[in-house]
Amino acid sequence: MILNSPICFDNPPIYADPSLPIAADSSFYSIEIYPQFYQLIVLAQGQKIKTYNVAVGNPSTPTPVGEYQIIFKGKDWGPSFGPRWLGLNVPWGNYGIHGTNKPHSIGQHLSHGCIRMRNKDVMELYDMIPVGTKVTIYGHILGDHLHDPRELAEDDVGGDVQLVQSRLKSGGYFHGMCNGKFLSDTTIAVKKFQRDHHLPQDGVISYQVYEHLGLME
């Protein structure tokens, strides 16, 4: 799955807590995040009004590609998260936009999947953006063209896990929820798929398994 960028950059476009209750979808503001460019863009009624530099997930714990909502906002969760947190409804884990006590990480793939901002920037964003705001994170679910997709095994989580689960389900191997969580039911399905395709039955999603699943171009 690829989320293609609708915005033109100088570079070629890429392919892609006590919590507040979820609010009605906000149509005035929206947020777009471009991990390849380390940018978070705020739009008001579709017009770009603010661009921030951010840090994003490293290749082993990538920032989740897809469309989400801000479902809660929090303050002062600890130095690692800076003064503000805006939580996303990613189904396989706790991901959000937050500050940091490591400002040197901005502009790099150094987080565990969250979007880090400078503390002054996240405070500004927190005051501007309501709960319910749509957040679109652009990129390719299986990673960028410079890297092979992650090898996946039990206990991994992510959009790539969800994509594999969906493909296994369509083939009749997986019968659980496609929730992006690689648990024992996914391992069993992978081993059955590996057996039928004469692959080592180790329950690991290797490059070879991706190919047999038809996920490699």
Short mmCIF file of C-alpha atoms in Angstrom, two decimals:
data_model
loop_
_atom_site.label_atom_id
_atom_site.label_comp_id
_atom_site.label_asym_id
_atom_site.label_seq_id
_atom_site.Cartn_x
_atom_site.Cartn_y
_atom_site.Cartn_z
CA MET A 1 0.00 0.00 0.00
CA ILE A 2 1.26 3.44 -0.94
CA LEU A 3 -0.11 6.81 0.07
CA ASN A 4 0.84 9.16 -2.72
CA SER A 5 1.70 12.74 -1.92
CA PRO A 6 -0.65 15.43 -3.27
CA ILE A 7 1.91 18.15 -2.51
CA CYS A 8 4.78 19.20 -4.75
CA PHE A 9 8.16 19.48 -3.04
CA ASP A 10 11.45 20.53 -4.53
CA ASN A 11 12.33 16.81 -4.32
CA PRO A 12 10.31 14.28 -6.34
CA PRO A 13 7.05 13.30 -4.55
CA ILE A 14 7.18 10.16 -2.42
CA TYR A 15 4.88 7.22 -2.80
CA ALA A 16 3.90 7.31 -1.02
CA ASP A 17 -3.23 9.22 30.38
CA PRO A 18 -6.46 10.27 31.10
CA SER A 19 -7.63 10.98 27.62
CA LEU A 20 -10.09 13.39 26.14
CA PRO A 21 -13.02 11.69 24.39
CA ILE A 22 -13.02 11.42 20.63
CA ALA A 23 -14.69 14.42 19.05
CA ALA A 24 -16.53 14.83 15.78
CA ASP A 25 -14.27 14.83 12.74
CA SER A 26 -12.73 18.26 12.29
CA SER A 27 -12.88 19.48 8.71
CA PHE A 28 -11.19 22.86 9.25
CA TYR A 29 -7.71 21.56 10.15
CA SER A 30 -5.86 18.52 8.86
CA ILE A 31 -2.28 17.30 9.24
CA GLU A 32 -0.02 15.65 6.69
CA ILE A 33 3.25 13.96 7.67
CA TYR A 34 6.03 13.09 5.21
CA PRO A 35 8.57 10.84 6.97
CA GLN A 36 10.95 10.87 4.00
CA PHE A 37 11.23 14.66 4.31
CA TYR A 38 10.88 14.84 8.14
CA GLN A 39 7.99 17.28 7.73
CA LEU A 40 4.65 17.80 9.45
CA ILE A 41 2.33 20.14 7.57
CA VAL A 42 -0.78 21.76 9.02
CA LEU A 43 -3.58 22.65 6.61
CA ALA A 44 -6.62 24.82 7.22
CA GLN A 45 -9.46 24.08 4.82
CA GLY A 46 -6.93 22.39 2.55
CA GLN A 47 -4.46 25.28 2.49
CA LYS A 48 -0.99 24.85 3.97
CA ILE A 49 -0.50 27.22 6.89
CA LYS A 50 2.42 25.77 8.83
CA THR A 51 5.36 23.38 8.29
CA TYR A 52 7.38 21.83 11.10
CA ASN A 53 10.53 19.73 11.02
CA VAL A 54 10.11 16.45 12.91
CA ALA A 55 11.82 13.17 13.78
CA VAL A 56 10.19 9.91 12.70
CA GLY A 57 10.53 6.17 13.26
CA ASN A 58 13.64 4.20 12.44
CA PRO A 59 13.41 1.33 9.89
CA SER A 60 12.88 -1.33 12.57
CA THR A 61 10.09 0.66 14.29
CA PRO A 62 8.64 2.77 11.47
CA THR A 63 6.14 5.58 11.74
CA PRO A 64 2.78 4.03 10.72
CA VAL A 65 1.68 4.96 7.20
CA GLY A 66 -2.04 5.59 6.78
CA GLU A 67 -4.94 7.84 7.73
CA TYR A 68 -5.69 8.38 11.41
CA GLN A 69 -7.34 10.78 13.83
CA ILE A 70 -6.12 12.61 16.88
CA ILE A 71 -8.19 10.97 19.60
CA PHE A 72 -6.73 12.50 22.77
CA LYS A 73 -4.38 15.20 23.98
CA GLY A 74 -2.19 15.19 27.07
CA LYS A 75 0.34 17.31 28.96
CA ASP A 76 3.62 16.61 30.74
CA TRP A 77 3.90 12.84 30.40
CA GLY A 78 7.60 12.99 31.17
CA PRO A 79 10.81 14.44 29.67
CA SER A 80 10.98 11.91 26.82
CA PHE A 81 7.62 13.08 25.50
CA GLY A 82 8.11 16.79 26.02
CA PRO A 83 5.36 19.06 27.33
CA ARG A 84 2.54 17.94 25.02
CA TRP A 85 1.18 14.75 23.41
CA LEU A 86 -1.41 14.30 20.64
CA GLY A 87 -2.44 10.64 20.43
CA LEU A 88 -3.38 8.82 17.22
CA ASN A 89 -5.87 5.95 16.79
CA VAL A 90 -3.34 3.49 15.36
CA PRO A 91 -4.86 0.04 16.05
CA TRP A 92 -1.65 -1.82 16.94
CA GLY A 93 -0.06 0.49 19.51
CA ASN A 94 0.28 3.87 21.20
CA TYR A 95 1.57 6.35 18.63
CA GLY A 96 1.40 10.10 18.74
CA ILE A 97 2.87 13.49 18.01
CA HIS A 98 4.87 14.77 20.96
CA GLY A 99 7.80 16.85 22.14
CA THR A 100 11.22 15.52 23.06
CA ASN A 101 14.21 15.95 25.32
CA LYS A 102 16.40 15.01 22.34
CA PRO A 103 16.08 17.97 19.96
CA HIS A 104 19.13 16.70 18.03
CA SER A 105 16.93 13.86 16.74
CA ILE A 106 14.77 16.25 14.70
CA GLY A 107 15.33 15.61 10.99
CA GLN A 108 16.27 11.96 11.52
CA HIS A 109 14.74 8.46 11.63
CA LEU A 110 15.36 7.97 15.35
CA SER A 111 12.04 7.45 17.11
CA HIS A 112 10.19 4.24 17.92
CA GLY A 113 7.43 5.20 15.51
CA CYS A 114 6.06 8.40 17.05
CA ILE A 115 6.48 11.82 15.51
CA ARG A 116 8.80 13.98 17.62
CA MET A 117 8.67 17.77 17.49
CA ARG A 118 10.65 20.54 19.13
CA ASN A 119 8.93 21.41 22.38
CA LYS A 120 7.99 24.95 21.37
CA ASP A 121 6.52 23.57 18.12
CA VAL A 122 4.43 20.86 19.76
CA MET A 123 3.02 23.39 22.24
CA GLU A 124 1.95 25.57 19.34
CA LEU A 125 0.43 22.58 17.53
CA TYR A 126 -1.35 21.40 20.69
CA ASP A 127 -3.09 24.76 21.10
CA MET A 128 -4.06 24.90 17.43
CA ILE A 129 -5.30 21.38 16.67
CA PRO A 130 -8.53 19.92 18.13
CA VAL A 131 -9.29 16.31 18.97
CA GLY A 132 -10.79 14.64 15.90
CA THR A 133 -8.33 16.16 13.42
CA LYS A 134 -7.41 13.90 10.50
CA VAL A 135 -3.72 12.95 10.25
CA THR A 136 -2.38 11.42 7.02
CA ILE A 137 1.08 9.83 7.09
CA TYR A 138 2.52 9.30 3.61
CA GLY A 139 4.88 6.57 2.45
CA HIS A 140 4.96 2.89 1.58
CA ILE A 141 3.73 0.37 4.14
CA LEU A 142 6.68 -1.94 3.43
CA GLY A 143 9.27 0.84 3.63
CA ASP A 144 11.06 3.02 1.11
CA HIS A 145 12.69 1.85 -2.12
CA LEU A 146 16.18 1.98 -0.61
CA HIS A 147 15.49 -0.74 1.95
CA ASP A 148 14.08 -4.24 1.91
CA PRO A 149 10.90 -4.68 3.97
CA ARG A 150 11.28 -5.65 7.61
CA GLU A 151 11.60 -9.29 8.52
CA LEU A 152 8.57 -9.95 10.71
CA ALA A 153 8.06 -12.46 13.49
CA GLU A 154 5.84 -13.00 16.52
CA ASP A 155 5.47 -9.91 18.76
CA ASP A 156 6.12 -7.46 15.91
CA VAL A 157 3.46 -4.84 15.19
CA GLY A 158 2.77 -2.46 12.34
CA GLY A 159 1.03 -1.73 9.08
CA ASP A 160 3.24 -4.30 7.36
CA VAL A 161 1.97 -6.97 9.77
CA GLN A 162 -1.60 -5.90 9.02
CA LEU A 163 -0.94 -6.10 5.27
CA VAL A 164 0.49 -9.63 5.60
CA GLN A 165 -2.48 -10.69 7.75
CA SER A 166 -4.87 -9.36 5.12
CA ARG A 167 -3.09 -11.24 2.33
CA LEU A 168 -3.03 -14.46 4.39
CA LYS A 169 -6.71 -14.03 5.19
CA SER A 170 -7.63 -13.64 1.53
CA GLY A 171 -5.79 -16.92 0.88
CA GLY A 172 -7.71 -18.74 3.60
CA TYR A 173 -4.75 -19.13 5.96
CA PHE A 174 -5.56 -16.53 8.61
CA HIS A 175 -8.89 -16.34 10.45
CA GLY A 176 -8.20 -13.71 13.10
CA MET A 177 -8.47 -9.92 13.12
CA CYS A 178 -6.20 -8.01 10.75
CA ASN A 179 -5.06 -5.71 13.54
CA GLY A 180 -1.33 -5.35 12.84
CA LYS A 181 -0.36 -7.46 15.87
CA PHE A 182 1.78 -10.53 15.09
CA LEU A 183 0.54 -13.01 17.66
CA SER A 184 0.43 -16.82 17.77
CA ASP A 185 -2.56 -17.06 15.40
CA THR A 186 -0.57 -15.17 12.77
CA THR A 187 2.44 -17.43 13.33
CA ILE A 188 0.26 -20.52 12.75
CA ALA A 189 -1.10 -19.01 9.53
CA VAL A 190 2.39 -18.13 8.29
CA LYS A 191 3.67 -21.66 8.94
CA LYS A 192 0.73 -23.16 7.01
CA PHE A 193 1.46 -20.80 4.12
CA GLN A 194 5.16 -21.70 4.23
CA ARG A 195 4.35 -25.42 4.24
CA ASP A 196 2.13 -25.11 1.17
CA HIS A 197 4.78 -23.11 -0.69
CA HIS A 198 7.70 -25.37 0.27
CA LEU A 199 9.40 -22.74 2.40
CA PRO A 200 11.12 -23.19 5.78
CA GLN A 201 8.32 -23.40 8.36
CA ASP A 202 9.77 -20.95 10.89
CA GLY A 203 6.83 -18.53 11.10
CA VAL A 204 9.01 -15.61 9.97
CA ILE A 205 7.99 -13.24 7.17
CA SER A 206 11.19 -13.12 5.13
CA TYR A 207 11.75 -11.47 1.76
CA GLN A 208 10.97 -14.84 0.18
CA VAL A 209 7.61 -15.02 1.97
CA TYR A 210 6.76 -11.46 0.86
CA GLU A 211 7.46 -12.57 -2.72
CA HIS A 212 5.21 -15.64 -2.46
CA LEU A 213 2.48 -13.45 -0.95
CA GLY A 214 2.70 -11.24 -4.05
CA LEU A 215 3.71 -8.17 -2.05
CA MET A 216 6.96 -7.41 -3.85
CA GLU A 217 6.90 -5.48 -7.11
#
